[in-house]
Coordinates of C-alpha atoms in Angstrom, one line a residue:
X1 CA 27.8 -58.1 -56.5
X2 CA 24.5 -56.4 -57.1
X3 CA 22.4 -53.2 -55.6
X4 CA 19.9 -55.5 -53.4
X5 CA 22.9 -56.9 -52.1
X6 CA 24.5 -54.0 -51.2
X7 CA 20.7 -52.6 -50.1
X8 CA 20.7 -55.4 -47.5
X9 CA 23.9 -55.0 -46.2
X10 CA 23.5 -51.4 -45.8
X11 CA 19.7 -52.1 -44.0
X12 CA 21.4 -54.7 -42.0
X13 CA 24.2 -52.3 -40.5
X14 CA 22.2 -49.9 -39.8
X15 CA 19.3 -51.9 -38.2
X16 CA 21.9 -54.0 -36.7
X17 CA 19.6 -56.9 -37.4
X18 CA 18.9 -59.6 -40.2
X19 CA 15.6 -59.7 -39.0
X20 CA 14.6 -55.8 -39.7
X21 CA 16.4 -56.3 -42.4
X22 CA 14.3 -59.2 -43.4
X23 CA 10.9 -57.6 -42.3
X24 CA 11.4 -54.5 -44.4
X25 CA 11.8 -55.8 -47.6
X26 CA 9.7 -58.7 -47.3
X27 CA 11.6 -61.8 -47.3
X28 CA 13.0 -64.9 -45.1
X29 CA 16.2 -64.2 -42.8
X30 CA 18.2 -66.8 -44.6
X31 CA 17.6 -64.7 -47.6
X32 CA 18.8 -62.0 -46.4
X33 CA 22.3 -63.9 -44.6
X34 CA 23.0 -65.7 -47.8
X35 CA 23.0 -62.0 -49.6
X36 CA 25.4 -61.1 -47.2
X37 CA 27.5 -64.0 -47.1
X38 CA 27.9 -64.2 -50.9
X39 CA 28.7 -59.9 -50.6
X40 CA 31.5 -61.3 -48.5
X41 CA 32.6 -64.1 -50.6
X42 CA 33.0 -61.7 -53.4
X43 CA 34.9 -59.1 -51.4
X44 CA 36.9 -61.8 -49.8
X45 CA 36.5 -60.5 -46.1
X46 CA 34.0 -60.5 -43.8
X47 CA 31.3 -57.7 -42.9
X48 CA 30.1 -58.8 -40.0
X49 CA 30.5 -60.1 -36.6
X50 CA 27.7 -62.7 -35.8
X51 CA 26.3 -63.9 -32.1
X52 CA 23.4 -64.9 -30.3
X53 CA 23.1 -61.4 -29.5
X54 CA 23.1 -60.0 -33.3
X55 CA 25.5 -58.6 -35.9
X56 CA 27.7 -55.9 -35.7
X57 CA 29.8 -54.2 -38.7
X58 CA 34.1 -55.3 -38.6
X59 CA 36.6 -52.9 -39.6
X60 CA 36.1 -54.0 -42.8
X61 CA 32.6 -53.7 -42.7
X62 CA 32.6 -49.8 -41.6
X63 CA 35.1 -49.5 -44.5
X64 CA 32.5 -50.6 -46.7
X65 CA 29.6 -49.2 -45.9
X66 CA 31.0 -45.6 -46.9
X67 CA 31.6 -46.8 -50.2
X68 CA 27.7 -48.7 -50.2
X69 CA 26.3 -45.9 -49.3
X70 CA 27.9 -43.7 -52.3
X71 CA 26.6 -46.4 -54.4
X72 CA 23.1 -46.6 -53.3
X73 CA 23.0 -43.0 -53.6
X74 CA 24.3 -42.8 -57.1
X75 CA 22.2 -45.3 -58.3
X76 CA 18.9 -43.6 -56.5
X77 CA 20.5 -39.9 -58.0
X78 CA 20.4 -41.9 -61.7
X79 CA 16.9 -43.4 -61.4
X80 CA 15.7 -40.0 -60.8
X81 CA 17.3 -38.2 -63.3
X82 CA 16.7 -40.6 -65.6
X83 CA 13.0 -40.9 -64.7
X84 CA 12.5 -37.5 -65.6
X85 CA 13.7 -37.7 -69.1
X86 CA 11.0 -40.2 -69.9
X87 CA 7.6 -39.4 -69.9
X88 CA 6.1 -43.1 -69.2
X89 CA 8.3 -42.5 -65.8
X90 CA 6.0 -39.6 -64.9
X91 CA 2.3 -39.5 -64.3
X92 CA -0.6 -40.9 -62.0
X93 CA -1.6 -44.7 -61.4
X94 CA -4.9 -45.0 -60.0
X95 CA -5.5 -48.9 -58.1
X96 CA -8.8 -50.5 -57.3
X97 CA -8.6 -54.0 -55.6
X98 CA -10.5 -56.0 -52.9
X99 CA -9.6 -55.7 -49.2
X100 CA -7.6 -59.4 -49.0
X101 CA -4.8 -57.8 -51.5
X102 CA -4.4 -54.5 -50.1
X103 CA -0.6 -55.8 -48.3
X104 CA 0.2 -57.3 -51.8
X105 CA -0.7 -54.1 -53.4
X106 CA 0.8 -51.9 -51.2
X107 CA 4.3 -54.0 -50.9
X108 CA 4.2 -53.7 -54.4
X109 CA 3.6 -50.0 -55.0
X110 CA 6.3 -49.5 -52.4
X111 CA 8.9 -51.0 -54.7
X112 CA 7.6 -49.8 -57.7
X113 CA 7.5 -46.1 -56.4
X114 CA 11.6 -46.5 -55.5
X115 CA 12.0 -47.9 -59.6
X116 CA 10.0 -44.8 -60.8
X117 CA 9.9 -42.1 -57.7
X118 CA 7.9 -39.7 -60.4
X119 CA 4.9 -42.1 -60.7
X120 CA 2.2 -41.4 -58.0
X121 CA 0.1 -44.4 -57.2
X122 CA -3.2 -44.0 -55.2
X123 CA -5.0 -47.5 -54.0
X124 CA -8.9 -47.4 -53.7
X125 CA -10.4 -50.4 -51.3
X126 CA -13.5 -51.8 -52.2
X127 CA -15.1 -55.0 -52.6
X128 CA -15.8 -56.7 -56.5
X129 CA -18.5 -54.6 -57.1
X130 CA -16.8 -51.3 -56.0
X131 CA -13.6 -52.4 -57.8
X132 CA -15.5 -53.2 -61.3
X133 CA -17.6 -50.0 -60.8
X134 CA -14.6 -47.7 -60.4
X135 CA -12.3 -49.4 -63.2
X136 CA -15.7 -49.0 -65.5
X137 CA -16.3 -45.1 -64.3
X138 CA -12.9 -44.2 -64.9
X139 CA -11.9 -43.6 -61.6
X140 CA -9.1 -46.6 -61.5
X141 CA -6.8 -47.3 -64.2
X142 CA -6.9 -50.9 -63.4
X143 CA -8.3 -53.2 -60.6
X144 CA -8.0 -56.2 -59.0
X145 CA -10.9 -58.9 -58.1
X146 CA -11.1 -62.0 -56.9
X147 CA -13.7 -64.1 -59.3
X148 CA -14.6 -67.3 -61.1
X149 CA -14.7 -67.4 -64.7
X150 CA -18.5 -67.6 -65.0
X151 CA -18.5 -64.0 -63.2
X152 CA -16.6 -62.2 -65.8
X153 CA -18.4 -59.1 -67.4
X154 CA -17.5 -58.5 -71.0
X155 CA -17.5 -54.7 -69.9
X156 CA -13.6 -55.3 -69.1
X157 CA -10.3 -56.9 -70.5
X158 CA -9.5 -59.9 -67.8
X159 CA -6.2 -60.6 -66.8
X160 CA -5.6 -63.6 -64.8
X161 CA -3.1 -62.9 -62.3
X162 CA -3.3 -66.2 -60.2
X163 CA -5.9 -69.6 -60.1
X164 CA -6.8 -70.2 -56.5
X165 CA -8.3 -72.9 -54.4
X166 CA -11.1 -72.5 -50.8
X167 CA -9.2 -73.3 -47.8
X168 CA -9.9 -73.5 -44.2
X169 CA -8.2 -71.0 -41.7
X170 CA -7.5 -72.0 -39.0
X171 CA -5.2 -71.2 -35.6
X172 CA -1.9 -73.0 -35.8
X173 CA -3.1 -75.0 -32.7
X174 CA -6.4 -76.0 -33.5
X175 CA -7.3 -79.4 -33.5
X176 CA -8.2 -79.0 -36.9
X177 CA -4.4 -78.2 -38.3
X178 CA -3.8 -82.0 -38.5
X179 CA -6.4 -82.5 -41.2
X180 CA -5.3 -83.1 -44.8
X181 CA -8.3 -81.9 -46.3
X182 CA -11.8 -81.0 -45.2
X183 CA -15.6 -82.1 -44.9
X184 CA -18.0 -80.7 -43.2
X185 CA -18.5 -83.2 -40.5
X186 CA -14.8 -82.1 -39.2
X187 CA -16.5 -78.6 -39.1
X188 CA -19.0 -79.0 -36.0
X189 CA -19.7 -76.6 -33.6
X190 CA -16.9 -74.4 -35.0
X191 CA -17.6 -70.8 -35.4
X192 CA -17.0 -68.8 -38.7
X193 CA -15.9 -65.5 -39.7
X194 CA -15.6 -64.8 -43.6
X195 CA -15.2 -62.2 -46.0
X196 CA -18.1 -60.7 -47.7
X197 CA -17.7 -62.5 -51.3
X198 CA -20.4 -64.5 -53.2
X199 CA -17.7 -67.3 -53.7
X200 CA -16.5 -67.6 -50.0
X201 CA -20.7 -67.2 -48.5
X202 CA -21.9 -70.1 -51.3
X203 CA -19.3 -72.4 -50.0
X204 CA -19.5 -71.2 -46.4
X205 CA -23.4 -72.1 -46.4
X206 CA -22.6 -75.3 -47.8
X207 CA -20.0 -76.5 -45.5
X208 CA -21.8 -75.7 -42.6
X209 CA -25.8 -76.6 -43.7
X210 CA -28.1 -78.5 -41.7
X211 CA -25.1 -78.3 -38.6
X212 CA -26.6 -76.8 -35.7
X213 CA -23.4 -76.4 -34.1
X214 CA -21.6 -74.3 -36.5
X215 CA -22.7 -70.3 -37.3
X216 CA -21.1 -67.6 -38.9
X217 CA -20.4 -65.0 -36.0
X218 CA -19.3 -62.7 -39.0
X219 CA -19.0 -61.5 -42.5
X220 CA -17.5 -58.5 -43.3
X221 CA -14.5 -56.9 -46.2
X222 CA -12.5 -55.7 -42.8
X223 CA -9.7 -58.5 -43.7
X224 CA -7.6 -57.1 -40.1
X225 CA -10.6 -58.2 -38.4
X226 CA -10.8 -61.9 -39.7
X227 CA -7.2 -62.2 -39.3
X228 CA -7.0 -60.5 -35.6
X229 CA -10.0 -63.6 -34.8
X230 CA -8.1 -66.3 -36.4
X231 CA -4.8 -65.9 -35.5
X232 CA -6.1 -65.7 -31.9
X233 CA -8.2 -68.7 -32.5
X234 CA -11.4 -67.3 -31.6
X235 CA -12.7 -68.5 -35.1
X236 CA -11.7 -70.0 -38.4
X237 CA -12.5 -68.8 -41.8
X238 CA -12.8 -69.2 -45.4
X239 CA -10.3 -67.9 -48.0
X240 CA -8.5 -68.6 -51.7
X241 CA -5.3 -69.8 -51.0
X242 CA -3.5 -67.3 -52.9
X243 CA -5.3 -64.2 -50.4
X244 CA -3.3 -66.2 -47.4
X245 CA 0.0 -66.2 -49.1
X246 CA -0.4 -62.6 -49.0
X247 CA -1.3 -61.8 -45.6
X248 CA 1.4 -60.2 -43.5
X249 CA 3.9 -62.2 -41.9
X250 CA 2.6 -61.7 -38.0
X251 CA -0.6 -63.3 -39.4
X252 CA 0.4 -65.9 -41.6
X253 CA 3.0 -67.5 -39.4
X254 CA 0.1 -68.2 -36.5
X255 CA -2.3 -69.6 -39.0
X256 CA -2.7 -73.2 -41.2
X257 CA -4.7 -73.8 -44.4
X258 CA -6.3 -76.8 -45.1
X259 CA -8.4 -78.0 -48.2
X260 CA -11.7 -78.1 -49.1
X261 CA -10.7 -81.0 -51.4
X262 CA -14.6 -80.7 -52.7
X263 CA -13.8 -77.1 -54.6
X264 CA -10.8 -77.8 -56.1
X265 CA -13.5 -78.3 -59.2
X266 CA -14.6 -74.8 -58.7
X267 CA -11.3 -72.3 -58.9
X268 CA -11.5 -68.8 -58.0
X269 CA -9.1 -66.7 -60.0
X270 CA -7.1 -63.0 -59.3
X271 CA -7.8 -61.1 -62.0
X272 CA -6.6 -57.9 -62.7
X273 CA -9.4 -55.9 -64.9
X274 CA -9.0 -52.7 -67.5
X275 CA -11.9 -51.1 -69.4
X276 CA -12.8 -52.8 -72.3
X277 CA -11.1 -51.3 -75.6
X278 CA -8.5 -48.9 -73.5
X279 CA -5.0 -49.7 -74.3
X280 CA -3.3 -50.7 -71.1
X281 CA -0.2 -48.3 -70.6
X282 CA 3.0 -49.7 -70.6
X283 CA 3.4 -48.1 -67.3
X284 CA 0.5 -50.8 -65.8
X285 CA 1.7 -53.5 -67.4
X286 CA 5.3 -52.8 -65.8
X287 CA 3.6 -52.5 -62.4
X288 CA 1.5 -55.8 -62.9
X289 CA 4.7 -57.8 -63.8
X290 CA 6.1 -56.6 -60.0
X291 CA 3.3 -57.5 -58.8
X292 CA 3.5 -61.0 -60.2
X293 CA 6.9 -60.9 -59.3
X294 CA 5.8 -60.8 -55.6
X295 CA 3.2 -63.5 -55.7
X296 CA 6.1 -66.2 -56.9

């Protein structure tokens, strides 16, 4: 038995659904039944009632929530006090990071605020440029950017988070979702949105040169915007692979990436960037390990 167990299983009963269960922290609806079954196991009775039309607690189950609840609360009532006995548990953490890993981010600062409930994150939103220009300013304690190797500036300490690949985008019933990999001649008379990144518009322009057919209807950092058109299939796009993985669930499950087999010589890497001869905080680096945590 373990708290996230015993977090899901209260979520669950009081949701009286898997699924919100599920959505709220993030993960697959199997997860979340196999937690509960092996809570069960363990307590050698059963929690819940399942049918097509949902879950709903047993006898059992109500008996244990009471004592779940105590136990969530303790636990949160320890953190706290703990929390404020330690002064790397108090303080400010200022993020700057590109549009495309804003959800990441944010999921992560959400469970990293309920670990240290003293800390006080605030996320800035730019693109590179803004990101490199506020970690070098002083105005974010770290940042995030999405960049090849060439691009680094000695200026800054880089990190690599994650090594990425270009993909196509494209609506889960586009004709297109049946290709393994892709050239440009699949790419005719297809219309483009992208983000506004030197690596995505230099492979963009390539894909689609001396092709008539094809045009870039867009580029902008709005990454709700590319993923409202594609999901709808009004247009495809170009992304790293690792910026997909990260898109919220609504989007991602209505979309398919295929490779640009031609780039896979040319990765694009996260990076997460400090200023150049500050010591990172052991505060930072604890937040960058969740974060890694919820890329795997």
């Amino acid at each position: 038995m373990n708290i996230i167990q015993l977090q899901y299983f209260v979520d669950s009963a009081e949701s009286g659904s898997f699924t919100e269960t599920a959505k709220k922290h993030g993960i697959t609806v199997p997860a979340v039944s196999q937690s509960i079954s092996q809570l069960e196991n363990e307590l050698e009775t059963k929690l819940f009632t399942r049918s097509k039309k949902g879950i709903a607690l047993t006898q059992d189950g109500f008996k244990a929530m009471k004592y779940a609840r105590t136990i969530l609360t303790n636990v949160r009532n320890m953190r706290n006090e703990l929390s404020k006995s330690n002064p790397i548990n108090t303080g400010n953490i200022v993020i700057a990071t590109i549009p495309g890993m804003v959800s990441l981010v944010t999921d992560t600062t959400i469970t990293f605020m309920g670990i240290y409930p003293h800390i006080n994150v605030q996320l800035l939103e730019g693109d590179n440029t803004a990101v490199m220009n506020q970690v070098m300013k002083g105005e974010a304690d770290m940042g995030f950017v999405s960049l090849s190797r060439e691009s680094q500036d000695d200026s800054f300490t880089w990190e690599p988070v994650i090594r990425g690949e270009a993909v196509i985008v494209v609506n889960k019933q586009s004709p297109l979702r049946f290709l393994t990999a892709i050239t440009s001649s699949e790419l005719h008379n297809e219309v483009l949105v992208i983000y506004k990144d030197a690596y995505i518009e230099r492979i963009a322009a390539e894909l689609i040169a001396g092709d008539s057919g094809n045009r870039i209807a867009l580029t902008t950092n709005n990454t709700q915007a590319i993923m409202q058109m594609v999901s709808r299939g009004n247009a495809i796009t170009i992304a790293t692979d690792y910026i997909v993985t990260t898109m919220p669930e609504k989007f991602k499950n209505e979309v398919v990436s295929i490779p640009i087999g031609k780039y896979k010589k040319y990765p694009n890497y996260l990076w997460r960037i400090t200023k150049k001869d500050v010591e990172v905080s052991a505060i930072i680096k604890e937040y960058t390990q969740h974060l890694y945590a919820n890329l795997e």
